Coordinates of C-alpha atoms in Angstrom, one line a residue:
M1 CA -26.3 -78.9 0.0
K2 CA -23.0 -78.8 1.7
T3 CA -21.3 -77.5 -1.5
K4 CA -24.1 -74.8 -1.9
A5 CA -23.5 -73.7 1.7
I6 CA -19.8 -73.4 1.2
K7 CA -20.3 -71.3 -2.0
M8 CA -22.8 -69.0 -0.1
A9 CA -20.3 -68.6 2.8
T10 CA -17.5 -67.8 0.4
F11 CA -19.7 -65.2 -1.4
M12 CA -20.7 -63.5 1.9
G13 CA -17.1 -63.5 2.9
L14 CA -16.1 -61.7 -0.2
V15 CA -18.9 -59.2 0.3
L16 CA -17.9 -58.5 3.9
A17 CA -14.2 -58.3 2.9
L18 CA -15.1 -55.7 0.3
V19 CA -17.3 -53.7 2.8
F20 CA -14.5 -53.7 5.4
A21 CA -11.9 -52.9 2.8
C22 CA -13.8 -50.0 1.2
S23 CA -15.8 -48.4 3.9
P24 CA -13.0 -47.0 6.1
K25 CA -11.4 -45.4 3.1
E26 CA -14.6 -43.8 1.9
D27 CA -15.4 -42.6 5.4
S28 CA -11.9 -41.2 5.7
N29 CA -12.3 -39.3 2.4
D30 CA -15.7 -38.0 3.4
M31 CA -14.4 -36.9 6.8
A32 CA -11.4 -35.2 5.2
S33 CA -13.7 -33.4 2.8
I34 CA -16.0 -32.3 5.6
E35 CA -13.1 -31.1 7.7
A36 CA -11.6 -29.1 4.7
S37 CA -15.0 -27.5 4.2
E38 CA -15.2 -26.6 7.9
T39 CA -11.7 -25.1 7.8
V40 CA -12.7 -22.9 4.8
A41 CA -15.9 -21.9 6.5
K42 CA -13.9 -20.9 9.6
Q43 CA -11.7 -18.5 7.7
Q44 CA -12.5 -15.1 6.2
A45 CA -10.9 -12.5 4.0
V46 CA -11.4 -8.8 4.5
V47 CA -10.4 -5.6 2.7
F48 CA -10.1 -2.2 4.4
I49 CA -10.6 0.7 2.1
A50 CA -8.7 2.9 4.5
G51 CA -9.0 6.3 2.9
Y52 CA -11.4 8.5 0.9
D53 CA -11.1 10.3 -2.4
K54 CA -10.8 14.1 -2.6
G55 CA -12.0 16.2 -5.5
S56 CA -12.0 14.3 -8.8
Q57 CA -9.8 11.4 -7.5
T58 CA -11.2 7.9 -7.7
Y59 CA -8.4 5.7 -6.3
Y60 CA -10.4 4.3 -3.3
K61 CA -13.6 4.1 -5.2
D62 CA -11.9 2.1 -8.0
A63 CA -10.1 -0.2 -5.4
K64 CA -13.4 -0.9 -3.6
K65 CA -15.1 -1.8 -6.9
H66 CA -12.2 -4.1 -7.8
F67 CA -12.4 -6.1 -4.5
E68 CA -16.2 -6.2 -4.5
A69 CA -16.1 -8.0 -7.8
Q70 CA -14.0 -10.7 -6.0
N71 CA -16.6 -11.1 -3.2
Y72 CA -14.3 -9.9 -0.4
T73 CA -15.8 -8.4 2.8
I74 CA -15.3 -4.7 2.4
V75 CA -14.8 -2.2 5.3
D76 CA -14.8 1.4 4.2
D77 CA -15.1 3.4 7.4
A78 CA -11.9 2.5 9.2
F79 CA -9.2 5.2 8.6
S80 CA -6.7 4.4 11.4
L81 CA -4.7 1.4 12.5
Q82 CA -6.6 1.6 15.8
E83 CA -10.0 1.2 14.1
I84 CA -8.7 -1.7 11.8
I85 CA -7.4 -3.8 14.8
A86 CA -10.6 -3.0 16.8
W87 CA -12.8 -4.1 13.8
L88 CA -10.8 -7.4 13.4
N89 CA -11.3 -8.2 17.1
K90 CA -15.0 -7.3 17.2
N91 CA -16.0 -9.1 14.0
H92 CA -13.9 -12.3 14.4
N93 CA -16.9 -14.5 15.3
N94 CA -14.8 -17.6 15.5
Q95 CA -13.7 -17.2 11.9
D96 CA -10.0 -16.8 11.6
Y97 CA -8.7 -14.2 9.1
N98 CA -6.6 -15.8 6.4
E99 CA -6.3 -12.6 4.3
I100 CA -6.3 -9.0 5.5
H101 CA -6.0 -6.4 2.8
I102 CA -5.4 -2.7 3.5
V103 CA -5.8 -0.1 0.7
N104 CA -4.2 3.2 1.5
K105 CA -2.2 5.9 -0.3
G106 CA 1.4 6.5 0.7
N107 CA 5.0 5.9 -0.3
S108 CA 8.2 4.2 0.7
K109 CA 9.7 7.3 2.4
K110 CA 6.9 8.8 4.4
G111 CA 4.8 5.7 5.0
L112 CA 1.0 5.6 4.8
S113 CA -1.6 8.3 5.0
L114 CA -3.5 5.9 7.3
E115 CA -3.7 7.3 10.8
T116 CA -2.1 5.4 13.7
T117 CA -4.8 6.2 16.2
I118 CA -8.0 8.1 15.5
H119 CA -6.9 11.7 14.6
G120 CA -3.4 10.6 15.4
A121 CA -0.2 10.9 13.3
P122 CA 0.0 9.4 9.9
L123 CA 1.5 5.9 9.9
S124 CA 5.3 5.9 9.6
Q125 CA 8.1 3.8 11.1
E126 CA 8.6 6.5 13.8
S127 CA 4.9 7.1 14.6
L128 CA 4.2 3.3 14.8
V129 CA 7.2 2.6 17.1
N130 CA 6.0 5.4 19.4
C131 CA 2.5 3.9 19.5
L132 CA 3.9 0.5 20.4
K133 CA 6.1 2.0 23.1
E134 CA 3.3 3.9 24.6
S135 CA 0.7 1.1 24.1
T136 CA -1.8 3.4 22.5
L137 CA -3.0 0.8 20.0
P138 CA -5.3 -2.1 20.9
K139 CA -3.7 -5.5 20.8
L140 CA -4.8 -7.9 18.1
E141 CA -6.6 -10.9 19.6
N142 CA -6.0 -14.5 18.6
V143 CA -7.9 -14.1 15.3
L144 CA -5.4 -15.2 12.7
A145 CA -5.3 -18.4 10.7
E146 CA -2.0 -20.4 10.6
N147 CA -1.3 -19.1 7.1
S148 CA -2.7 -15.6 7.5
K149 CA -1.6 -13.0 4.9
L150 CA -1.4 -9.2 5.5
V151 CA -1.4 -7.4 2.2
F152 CA -0.8 -3.6 1.8
H153 CA -2.0 -2.0 -1.5
T154 CA 0.1 1.1 -1.1
S155 CA 2.3 2.2 -4.0
E156 CA 6.1 1.6 -3.4
L157 CA 5.6 0.5 0.2
G158 CA 7.5 -2.7 -0.6
K159 CA 10.7 -0.6 -0.6
N160 CA 10.4 0.1 3.1
K161 CA 11.1 -3.3 4.7
A162 CA 11.8 -1.7 8.1
L163 CA 8.2 -0.4 8.3
L164 CA 6.8 -3.6 7.0
Q165 CA 8.6 -5.5 9.7
I166 CA 7.1 -3.3 12.4
L167 CA 3.7 -3.8 10.9
K168 CA 4.2 -7.5 10.9
Q169 CA 5.0 -7.3 14.6
T170 CA 1.9 -5.1 15.2
F171 CA -0.4 -7.7 13.6
T172 CA 1.2 -10.7 15.3
A173 CA -1.3 -12.6 17.5
N174 CA -1.7 -16.3 17.9
Y175 CA 0.2 -16.6 14.6
Q176 CA 2.6 -14.3 12.8
P177 CA 1.2 -13.3 9.4
K178 CA 3.1 -13.1 6.1
V179 CA 3.3 -9.5 5.0
F180 CA 3.1 -8.4 1.3
A181 CA 3.6 -5.1 -0.4
T182 CA 4.8 -4.0 -3.9
P183 CA 7.8 -1.8 -4.4
H184 CA 6.0 -0.5 -7.5
A185 CA 3.0 1.8 -8.1
T186 CA -0.3 0.0 -7.9
V187 CA -3.2 1.2 -10.2
F188 CA -6.9 0.3 -10.1
N189 CA -9.4 0.7 -12.9
G190 CA -6.9 1.0 -15.8
Q191 CA -8.3 1.4 -19.3
F192 CA -7.0 -1.9 -20.5
Q193 CA -6.4 -3.7 -17.2
K194 CA -8.5 -3.1 -14.1
H195 CA -5.5 -3.7 -11.7
F196 CA -1.9 -3.4 -12.7
L197 CA 1.6 -2.4 -11.5
A198 CA 3.7 0.4 -12.9
K199 CA 7.1 1.9 -12.5
A200 CA 6.8 5.5 -11.1
F201 CA 9.2 8.3 -12.0
Y202 CA 9.0 11.8 -10.4
G203 CA 9.7 15.4 -11.3
Y204 CA 9.0 18.5 -9.3
Y205 CA 8.6 22.2 -9.5
P206 CA 7.4 25.0 -7.2
T207 CA 3.6 25.1 -7.3
A208 CA 2.3 27.7 -9.8
Q209 CA 5.8 28.1 -11.2
S210 CA 5.7 25.4 -14.0
P211 CA 8.9 25.5 -16.2
G212 CA 6.9 24.0 -19.1
N213 CA 6.8 20.5 -20.5
V214 CA 10.0 20.7 -22.4
D215 CA 12.1 21.8 -19.4
L216 CA 10.2 19.2 -17.3
S217 CA 11.2 16.5 -19.8
K218 CA 14.8 17.5 -19.5
Q219 CA 14.6 17.2 -15.7
F220 CA 13.4 13.6 -16.1
M221 CA 16.2 12.9 -18.6
R222 CA 18.8 14.1 -16.0
T223 CA 17.2 12.2 -13.2
Y224 CA 16.6 8.9 -15.1
P225 CA 19.3 8.8 -17.9
Y226 CA 19.0 5.1 -18.5
E227 CA 15.3 4.8 -18.9
D228 CA 14.0 4.2 -22.4
I229 CA 11.0 6.6 -22.2
H230 CA 10.1 9.5 -24.4
W231 CA 9.6 11.9 -21.5
L232 CA 7.9 14.7 -23.4
D233 CA 5.3 12.4 -24.8
A234 CA 4.8 10.8 -21.5
I235 CA 4.3 14.1 -19.6
R236 CA 1.7 15.2 -22.2
T237 CA -0.2 11.9 -22.0
K238 CA -2.9 12.0 -19.2
E239 CA -4.0 8.4 -19.5
E240 CA -2.8 5.1 -21.0
K241 CA -3.4 5.3 -24.7
E242 CA -2.3 1.8 -25.5
P243 CA -1.4 -1.2 -23.2
G244 CA 2.0 -0.5 -21.6
K245 CA 2.3 3.1 -22.8
P246 CA 3.6 5.7 -20.2
F247 CA 1.4 8.4 -19.0
A248 CA 1.5 11.1 -16.3
Y249 CA -0.5 12.9 -13.6
K250 CA 0.2 15.8 -11.2
F251 CA -0.4 16.3 -7.5
N252 CA 0.6 18.9 -4.9
I253 CA 2.7 18.2 -1.8
P254 CA 2.3 20.8 1.0
I255 CA 4.5 21.5 4.0
R256 CA 3.5 23.5 7.0
W257 CA 5.7 24.2 10.1
E258 CA 5.0 26.4 13.1
V259 CA 8.3 27.3 14.7
Q260 CA 8.1 29.0 18.1
F261 CA 11.0 31.2 19.2
S262 CA 11.8 32.0 22.8
D263 CA 12.8 35.6 22.3
D264 CA 11.8 38.4 19.9
E265 CA 15.4 38.8 18.9
D266 CA 15.6 35.2 17.8
V267 CA 12.7 35.5 15.3
P268 CA 14.2 35.6 11.8
S269 CA 13.3 38.3 9.3
L270 CA 12.6 36.4 6.1
A271 CA 11.9 38.7 3.2
D272 CA 11.7 36.2 0.3
A273 CA 12.0 32.6 -0.7
N274 CA 15.8 32.7 -1.0
E275 CA 16.1 33.8 2.6
I276 CA 13.6 31.1 3.8
M277 CA 15.6 28.4 2.0
D278 CA 18.9 29.8 3.5
W279 CA 17.3 29.6 7.0
I280 CA 16.1 26.0 6.4
D281 CA 19.6 25.0 5.1
D282 CA 21.2 26.4 8.3
N283 CA 18.7 24.6 10.6
E284 CA 19.6 21.0 11.1
V285 CA 16.1 19.8 12.1
Y286 CA 14.2 21.3 9.3
S287 CA 16.9 20.7 6.7
Q288 CA 16.6 17.0 7.6
K289 CA 12.8 17.1 7.2
I290 CA 13.3 18.2 3.6
K291 CA 15.9 15.6 2.9
D292 CA 13.5 12.9 4.2
T293 CA 11.0 13.9 1.5
G294 CA 13.6 13.2 -1.2
I295 CA 12.5 16.4 -2.9
P296 CA 15.1 19.3 -3.5
L297 CA 14.5 22.3 -1.3
E298 CA 14.3 24.7 -4.3
K299 CA 11.4 22.7 -5.8
F300 CA 9.1 24.1 -3.2
R301 CA 7.3 27.5 -3.3
W302 CA 8.1 29.0 0.1
K303 CA 6.3 31.6 2.3
A304 CA 6.9 32.6 5.9
V305 CA 4.5 34.5 8.1
K306 CA 5.5 36.0 11.4
V307 CA 3.0 35.8 14.3
G308 CA 4.4 37.3 17.5
Q309 CA 7.3 35.0 18.4
K310 CA 6.2 32.3 16.0
V311 CA 6.9 31.9 12.3
I312 CA 4.6 29.8 10.1
F313 CA 6.5 28.3 7.2
K314 CA 4.5 27.1 4.2
G315 CA 6.0 25.2 1.3
K316 CA 4.3 23.5 -1.7
T317 CA 5.7 21.5 -4.6
T318 CA 3.9 20.1 -7.6
A319 CA 4.9 16.5 -8.4
V320 CA 4.7 15.2 -11.9
C321 CA 4.5 11.4 -11.8
V322 CA 5.2 9.4 -15.0
M323 CA 3.8 5.9 -14.8
K324 CA 5.1 3.1 -17.0
P325 CA 2.9 0.0 -16.8
M326 CA 4.8 -3.2 -16.1
M327 CA 4.5 -5.7 -18.9
Q328 CA 5.6 -9.3 -19.3
H329 CA 9.1 -9.6 -20.8
N330 CA 8.0 -12.3 -23.2
N331 CA 4.7 -10.7 -24.1
P332 CA 4.9 -6.8 -24.2
L333 CA 1.1 -6.6 -24.6
S334 CA 0.4 -8.5 -21.4
Y335 CA 0.6 -7.0 -18.0
V336 CA 2.6 -8.7 -15.2
R337 CA 0.6 -10.7 -12.7
T338 CA -0.7 -8.8 -9.7
E339 CA -1.1 -11.8 -7.4
F340 CA 0.5 -10.7 -4.1
D341 CA 2.4 -14.0 -3.8
N342 CA 4.4 -13.2 -7.0
Q343 CA 7.8 -12.7 -5.5
R344 CA 9.2 -11.0 -8.6
Y345 CA 6.9 -8.0 -8.0
Y346 CA 6.0 -8.1 -4.4
T347 CA 8.1 -7.9 -1.2
Q348 CA 7.3 -10.7 1.2
L349 CA 8.2 -10.7 4.9

């Protein structure tokens, strides 16, 4: 009996030892799993389709479709930075934002077409700095996760690090987000790849005064002498015929200035486009405005209308954009990755 009791005690001791040895570890794993699930549940990702298509354009429609397929929360009625920040504050609901995506057209020089405030100036480095100085934007509340990411889907915005730095400051709350933007063109709903990056090349001519495709191709050759692209074929191609093949599209860029003069004698008499361009060249302010666009003055079609002591200047250029999809170096038939944490193709701040 004594031997049997000792064996039973030994057995129970082993059972208890196993229980005490295993239970805390299992409880710890379960708790870690629960906490991880709760952390995910308390975070959210949102995409702002911050613009609308005009005419036959489908850029925003295609972008919305792309992100809907990835089950992002989509907001398509906020067209200013003011509205975006207000939406983030209002819809936080104790769920930190780990990803904030903003889809908007723009470029590295002028910035975004996104408004700063409702009906305010388009978002640029200058307009955003003015908004911050004047406190015209709402302040982002403590709604960010520790690893929050702010991603701009705006072609070539990654080249403008100064503007991205100010945007980072604008979106800093309880944490400072990481900011991402590509220095390349971004394309949605491609024929062979739904979302891809491309190199963009530009040629210009005064609207309604096309020099013809041959002369346009020569302009591209002079501007980009080291690019291995058959420019004439690219200009004639309206969509990607094969994976990675260059193609082109056109769009107009308008300029409108209203210049008020203090005296009738100061109002210039501008009879033709050459006189208008001479006046702009001689005026430091407006000459600089043209230089900021990166487009030669003579590539605009110019008109000037005198109204009392005011002159209304109108210029319009047609831009021809050749897009060359970016392909993997070791596999020319595969597109480069468009994950925004890909440091080779995205600027990160």
